Coordinates of C-alpha atoms in Angstrom, one line a residue:
X1140 CA 0.0 0.0 0.0
X1141 CA 1.4 3.4 -1.0
X1142 CA 2.1 6.1 1.7
X1143 CA -0.8 8.2 0.4
X1144 CA -3.2 5.2 0.6
X1145 CA -2.1 4.6 4.2
X1146 CA -2.7 8.3 4.9
X1147 CA -6.3 8.0 3.5
X1148 CA -6.9 5.0 5.6
X1149 CA -5.6 6.7 8.7
X1150 CA -8.0 9.6 8.0
X1151 CA -10.9 7.1 7.8
X1152 CA -11.5 7.7 4.1
X1153 CA -12.4 4.2 2.8
X1154 CA -14.9 4.8 0.0
X1155 CA -13.0 4.1 -3.3
X1156 CA -14.6 7.0 -5.2
X1157 CA -13.8 9.4 -2.3
X1158 CA -10.2 8.2 -2.1
X1159 CA -9.9 9.0 -5.8
X1160 CA -11.4 12.4 -5.2
X1161 CA -8.9 13.2 -2.5
X1162 CA -6.1 11.9 -4.7
X1163 CA -7.1 14.4 -7.4
X1164 CA -6.9 17.3 -4.9
X1165 CA -3.6 16.1 -3.7
X1166 CA -2.1 16.1 -7.1
X1167 CA -3.4 19.6 -7.8
X1168 CA -2.1 21.0 -4.5
X1169 CA 1.2 19.4 -4.9
X1170 CA 1.6 21.1 -8.3
X1171 CA 0.8 24.7 -7.3
X1172 CA 1.8 24.8 -3.7
X1173 CA 4.8 22.5 -3.7
X1174 CA 6.6 23.8 -0.6
X1175 CA 3.4 24.0 1.5
X1176 CA 2.4 20.5 0.3
X1177 CA 5.8 19.1 1.2
X1178 CA 5.5 20.7 4.7
X1179 CA 2.1 19.1 5.2
X1180 CA 3.3 15.7 3.9
X1181 CA 6.4 15.6 6.1
X1182 CA 5.0 17.2 9.3
X1183 CA 1.2 16.7 9.6
X1184 CA -0.4 13.7 11.2
X1185 CA -1.9 11.4 8.5
X1186 CA -5.4 11.7 10.0
X1187 CA -5.7 15.4 9.2
X1188 CA -3.5 15.6 6.0
X1189 CA -6.2 14.8 3.4
X1190 CA -8.6 17.3 4.9
X1191 CA -6.0 20.1 4.8
X1192 CA -5.3 19.2 1.2
X1193 CA -9.0 19.3 0.3
X1194 CA -9.5 22.7 2.1
X1195 CA -6.4 24.1 0.3
X1196 CA -7.8 22.9 -3.1
X1197 CA -11.1 24.5 -2.4
X1198 CA -9.5 27.8 -1.4
X1199 CA -7.2 27.8 -4.5
X1200 CA -10.2 27.0 -6.8
X1201 CA -12.0 30.0 -5.4
X1202 CA -8.9 32.3 -5.8
X1203 CA -8.7 31.3 -9.5
X1204 CA -12.3 32.1 -10.1
X1205 CA -12.1 35.4 -8.3
X1206 CA -8.8 36.5 -10.0
X1207 CA -8.9 35.2 -13.5
X1208 CA -10.5 37.1 -16.4
X1209 CA -12.6 40.3 -16.8
X1210 CA -14.5 41.3 -13.7
X1211 CA -18.0 40.5 -15.1
X1212 CA -16.9 37.0 -16.1
X1213 CA -15.3 36.5 -12.7
X1214 CA -18.5 37.6 -10.9
X1215 CA -20.6 35.1 -12.9
X1216 CA -18.1 32.2 -12.3
X1217 CA -17.9 32.9 -8.6
X1218 CA -21.7 33.2 -8.2
X1219 CA -22.2 29.8 -9.9
X1220 CA -19.5 28.1 -7.8
X1221 CA -20.9 29.6 -4.6
X1222 CA -24.4 28.3 -5.4
X1223 CA -23.0 24.8 -6.1
X1224 CA -21.1 24.7 -2.8
X1225 CA -24.0 26.0 -0.8
X1226 CA -26.4 23.5 -2.5
X1227 CA -24.0 20.7 -1.7
X1228 CA -23.7 21.8 1.9
X1229 CA -27.5 21.8 2.2
X1230 CA -28.1 18.5 0.4
X1231 CA -24.9 16.6 1.3
X1232 CA -24.3 15.5 -2.3
X1233 CA -22.4 16.8 -5.3
X1234 CA -21.2 15.5 -8.7
X1235 CA -18.0 17.6 -8.4
X1236 CA -15.0 15.7 -7.0
X1237 CA -13.6 18.8 -5.3
X1238 CA -16.9 19.6 -3.6
X1239 CA -17.3 15.9 -2.6
X1240 CA -14.0 16.1 -0.6
X1241 CA -15.2 19.3 1.0
X1242 CA -18.4 17.7 2.1
X1243 CA -16.6 14.7 3.6
X1244 CA -14.2 17.0 5.4
X1245 CA -17.1 19.0 6.8
X1246 CA -18.7 15.8 8.0
X1247 CA -15.4 14.8 9.7
X1248 CA -14.9 18.2 11.2
X1249 CA -18.4 19.7 11.8
X1250 CA -16.9 23.0 13.1
X1251 CA -15.4 23.4 9.6
X1252 CA -18.8 24.2 8.1
X1253 CA -19.1 27.6 9.8
X1254 CA -15.8 28.9 8.5
X1255 CA -16.6 27.6 5.0
X1256 CA -19.9 29.3 5.0
X1257 CA -18.3 32.6 6.3
X1258 CA -15.8 32.4 3.5
X1259 CA -18.5 32.0 0.9
X1260 CA -20.3 35.0 2.3
X1261 CA -17.3 37.3 2.2
X1262 CA -15.1 36.1 -0.7
X1263 CA -16.8 38.3 -3.3
X1264 CA -14.9 41.2 -1.7
X1265 CA -12.0 40.1 -3.8
X1266 CA -14.0 41.0 -6.9
X1267 CA -13.9 44.7 -5.7
X1268 CA -10.2 44.8 -5.2
X1269 CA -8.7 47.5 -7.2
X1270 CA -5.8 48.6 -5.0
X1271 CA -5.9 50.6 -1.7
X1272 CA -5.9 54.3 -1.0
X1273 CA -5.0 53.9 2.6
X1274 CA -3.6 51.4 5.2
X1275 CA -7.1 51.3 6.6
X1276 CA -8.4 50.0 3.2
X1277 CA -5.8 47.3 3.3
X1278 CA -6.8 46.3 6.8
X1279 CA -10.4 46.1 5.8
X1280 CA -9.4 43.8 2.9
X1281 CA -7.6 41.5 5.3
X1282 CA -10.8 41.3 7.4
X1283 CA -13.2 40.9 4.5
X1284 CA -11.2 38.5 2.3
X1285 CA -7.7 37.3 3.5
X1286 CA -8.7 36.1 7.0
X1287 CA -12.0 34.3 6.0
X1288 CA -10.1 32.6 3.1
X1289 CA -7.4 31.4 5.6
X1290 CA -9.6 30.1 8.3
X1291 CA -11.0 27.1 6.4
X1292 CA -7.4 25.7 6.4
X1293 CA -6.2 27.0 9.7
X1294 CA -9.3 25.9 11.5
X1295 CA -8.6 22.3 10.8
X1296 CA -5.3 22.7 12.6
X1297 CA -6.5 24.8 15.5
X1298 CA -8.3 24.0 18.8
X1299 CA -11.6 22.3 19.1
X1300 CA -13.2 25.6 20.3
X1301 CA -12.1 29.2 20.3
X1302 CA -14.5 30.8 22.8
X1303 CA -12.1 33.6 23.7
X1304 CA -11.2 34.4 20.1
X1305 CA -7.5 34.1 20.7
X1306 CA -6.9 31.6 17.9
X1307 CA -8.8 33.7 15.4
X1308 CA -6.8 36.8 16.5
X1309 CA -3.6 35.0 16.1
X1310 CA -4.6 33.8 12.7
X1311 CA -5.5 37.4 11.8
X1312 CA -2.0 38.5 12.8
X1313 CA -0.4 35.7 10.7
X1314 CA -2.4 36.4 7.6
X1315 CA -1.8 40.1 7.8
X1316 CA 1.9 39.5 7.7
X1317 CA 1.6 36.9 5.0
X1318 CA -0.7 39.1 2.8
X1319 CA 1.5 42.1 3.2
X1320 CA 4.5 40.1 2.2
X1321 CA 2.6 38.7 -0.9
X1322 CA 1.7 42.2 -2.0
X1323 CA 5.3 43.5 -1.9
X1324 CA 6.7 40.3 -3.4
X1325 CA 4.0 40.2 -6.2
X1326 CA 4.4 43.8 -7.0
X1327 CA 5.5 43.2 -10.6
X1328 CA 2.5 40.9 -11.3
X1329 CA 0.0 43.2 -9.6
X1330 CA 1.3 46.2 -11.7
X1331 CA 0.7 44.2 -14.8
X1332 CA -2.9 43.7 -13.6
X1333 CA -3.3 47.4 -12.9
X1334 CA -3.7 47.4 -9.1
X1335 CA -0.6 47.2 -6.8
X1336 CA -1.4 45.9 -3.3
X1337 CA 0.6 48.6 -1.5
X1338 CA -1.6 51.4 -0.4
X1339 CA -1.3 54.7 -2.3
X1340 CA -0.6 56.6 0.9
X1341 CA 2.3 54.3 1.6
X1342 CA 3.7 54.9 -1.9
X1343 CA 3.4 58.6 -1.4
X1344 CA 5.2 58.5 2.0
X1345 CA 8.2 57.0 0.2
X1346 CA 7.9 59.3 -2.8
X1347 CA 7.1 56.5 -5.1
X1348 CA 4.4 56.7 -7.8
X1349 CA 2.6 54.0 -9.7
X1350 CA 4.0 55.6 -12.9
X1351 CA 7.5 55.1 -11.5
X1352 CA 6.7 51.5 -10.8
X1353 CA 5.2 50.8 -14.1
X1354 CA 8.2 52.3 -15.8
X1355 CA 10.5 50.0 -13.7
X1356 CA 12.3 52.9 -12.0
X1357 CA 14.4 51.6 -9.1
X1358 CA 14.9 54.3 -6.6
X1359 CA 16.1 54.8 -3.0
X1360 CA 12.5 55.4 -2.1
X1361 CA 11.4 52.1 -3.6
X1362 CA 14.2 50.3 -1.7
X1363 CA 13.1 51.9 1.5
X1364 CA 9.5 51.1 0.8
X1365 CA 10.3 47.3 0.3
X1366 CA 12.3 47.3 3.5
X1367 CA 9.4 49.0 5.4
X1368 CA 6.7 46.6 4.1
X1369 CA 8.8 43.5 4.6
X1370 CA 9.7 44.5 8.2
X1371 CA 6.0 45.1 9.0
X1372 CA 5.3 41.6 7.5
X1373 CA 8.0 40.0 9.6
X1374 CA 6.8 41.6 12.8
X1375 CA 3.3 40.1 12.3
X1376 CA 4.6 36.7 11.2
X1377 CA 6.8 36.5 14.3
X1378 CA 3.9 37.6 16.5
X1379 CA 1.7 35.1 14.9
X1380 CA 3.8 32.3 16.3
X1381 CA 1.6 32.7 19.4
X1382 CA -1.0 30.6 17.7
X1383 CA 1.3 27.5 18.0
X1384 CA 0.6 27.3 21.7
X1385 CA -3.2 27.1 21.0
X1386 CA -2.9 24.2 18.6
X1387 CA -2.9 20.5 19.3
X1388 CA 0.8 19.5 19.7
X1389 CA 0.9 17.3 16.6
X1390 CA -0.1 20.2 14.3
X1391 CA 2.5 22.7 15.6
X1392 CA 5.6 21.5 13.7
X1393 CA 4.0 22.0 10.3
X1394 CA 2.5 25.4 11.1
X1395 CA 5.8 26.5 12.6
X1396 CA 7.6 25.4 9.5
X1397 CA 5.2 27.3 7.2
X1398 CA 5.8 30.5 9.3
X1399 CA 9.6 30.0 9.0
X1400 CA 9.3 29.5 5.2
X1401 CA 7.4 32.9 5.1
X1402 CA 10.2 34.5 7.1
X1403 CA 12.7 33.0 4.7
X1404 CA 10.7 34.4 1.8
X1405 CA 10.8 37.8 3.5
X1406 CA 14.6 37.5 3.6
X1407 CA 14.6 36.7 -0.1
X1408 CA 12.5 39.7 -0.9
X1409 CA 14.8 42.0 1.1
X1410 CA 17.7 40.6 -0.9
X1411 CA 15.8 41.2 -4.1
X1412 CA 15.1 44.8 -3.1
X1413 CA 14.0 47.0 -6.0
X1414 CA 14.3 43.8 -8.1
X1415 CA 10.7 43.0 -7.1
X1416 CA 9.8 45.1 -10.1
X1417 CA 11.2 42.3 -12.3
X1418 CA 9.6 39.4 -10.4
X1419 CA 8.9 37.8 -7.1
X1420 CA 11.5 36.2 -4.8
X1421 CA 11.5 32.9 -3.0
X1422 CA 13.8 31.0 -0.6
X1423 CA 16.2 28.4 -2.1
X1424 CA 14.8 24.9 -2.5
X1425 CA 17.8 23.5 -0.6
X1426 CA 17.1 25.9 2.3
X1427 CA 13.4 24.9 2.4
X1428 CA 14.2 21.2 2.4
X1429 CA 16.8 21.6 5.2
X1430 CA 14.2 23.5 7.3
X1431 CA 11.5 20.8 6.7
X1432 CA 13.6 17.8 7.4
X1433 CA 15.1 19.4 10.5
X1434 CA 11.6 20.1 11.7
X1435 CA 10.7 16.5 11.0
X1436 CA 13.7 15.2 13.0
X1437 CA 12.7 17.4 15.9
X1438 CA 9.1 16.3 15.8
X1439 CA 10.1 12.6 15.8
X1440 CA 12.5 13.2 18.8
X1441 CA 9.6 15.0 20.6
X1442 CA 7.4 11.9 20.2
X1443 CA 9.8 9.5 21.8

């Protein structure tokens, strides 16, 4: 029996069709989120791994619908998808392999349903994204879109209940740092799409204009801007480590590793500096692998 088949069995997924459905999502996630998938594969307990894979696949599919093509087409595609998911949650059935995995994960983790429904309610906020005038606009986006899109994955790894809201608050800090880092790292791509994710007031503070950015002008102001945004992102990512203490112990190594990969990405962005106008930066594959397998060894020692 393959390692993946053993993982499905450990997660209680025995129906042949459902096993194929989860396998389809695994292949997709492995393709577009290779580092994150490897972290999950190496560090997560088998019983939860397929469910995290399914939630990641659902969130990615939503992102693609919300981000791809002209706005009217995106709006229609998202509305159709939302109706299909809501109908499936109501009836418990679907002819879509991706939605079938979501339904099974919701049945295995009933608390997951609430965060999925919250995501469906707020995700259309991404359709309205056209850049930010102020930092407050950016923070509103994190509340309306980034956090609700993060919680269906994070919630599978968190505590059984979050009555005091500490876990949600910690996730909010983490995703703020991750989203800010993404926006500075993806500056070149966002400029091509016509809406940089760095607030206009922040650009103005560093004497940088969108016209400068579109023209590829590397300036001292841009360098300072990149350093400023990356430092703010790192501060939140480090503070977000507080969620680890709120998680079941077996889930902590993977989440800790993902935070460290984000911090390694931040270092790569700093090293790229004004070069973010030419493309995004990422940590070295060798460095990422060293981190993951070191974390794996530490997790194994902790279990002895």
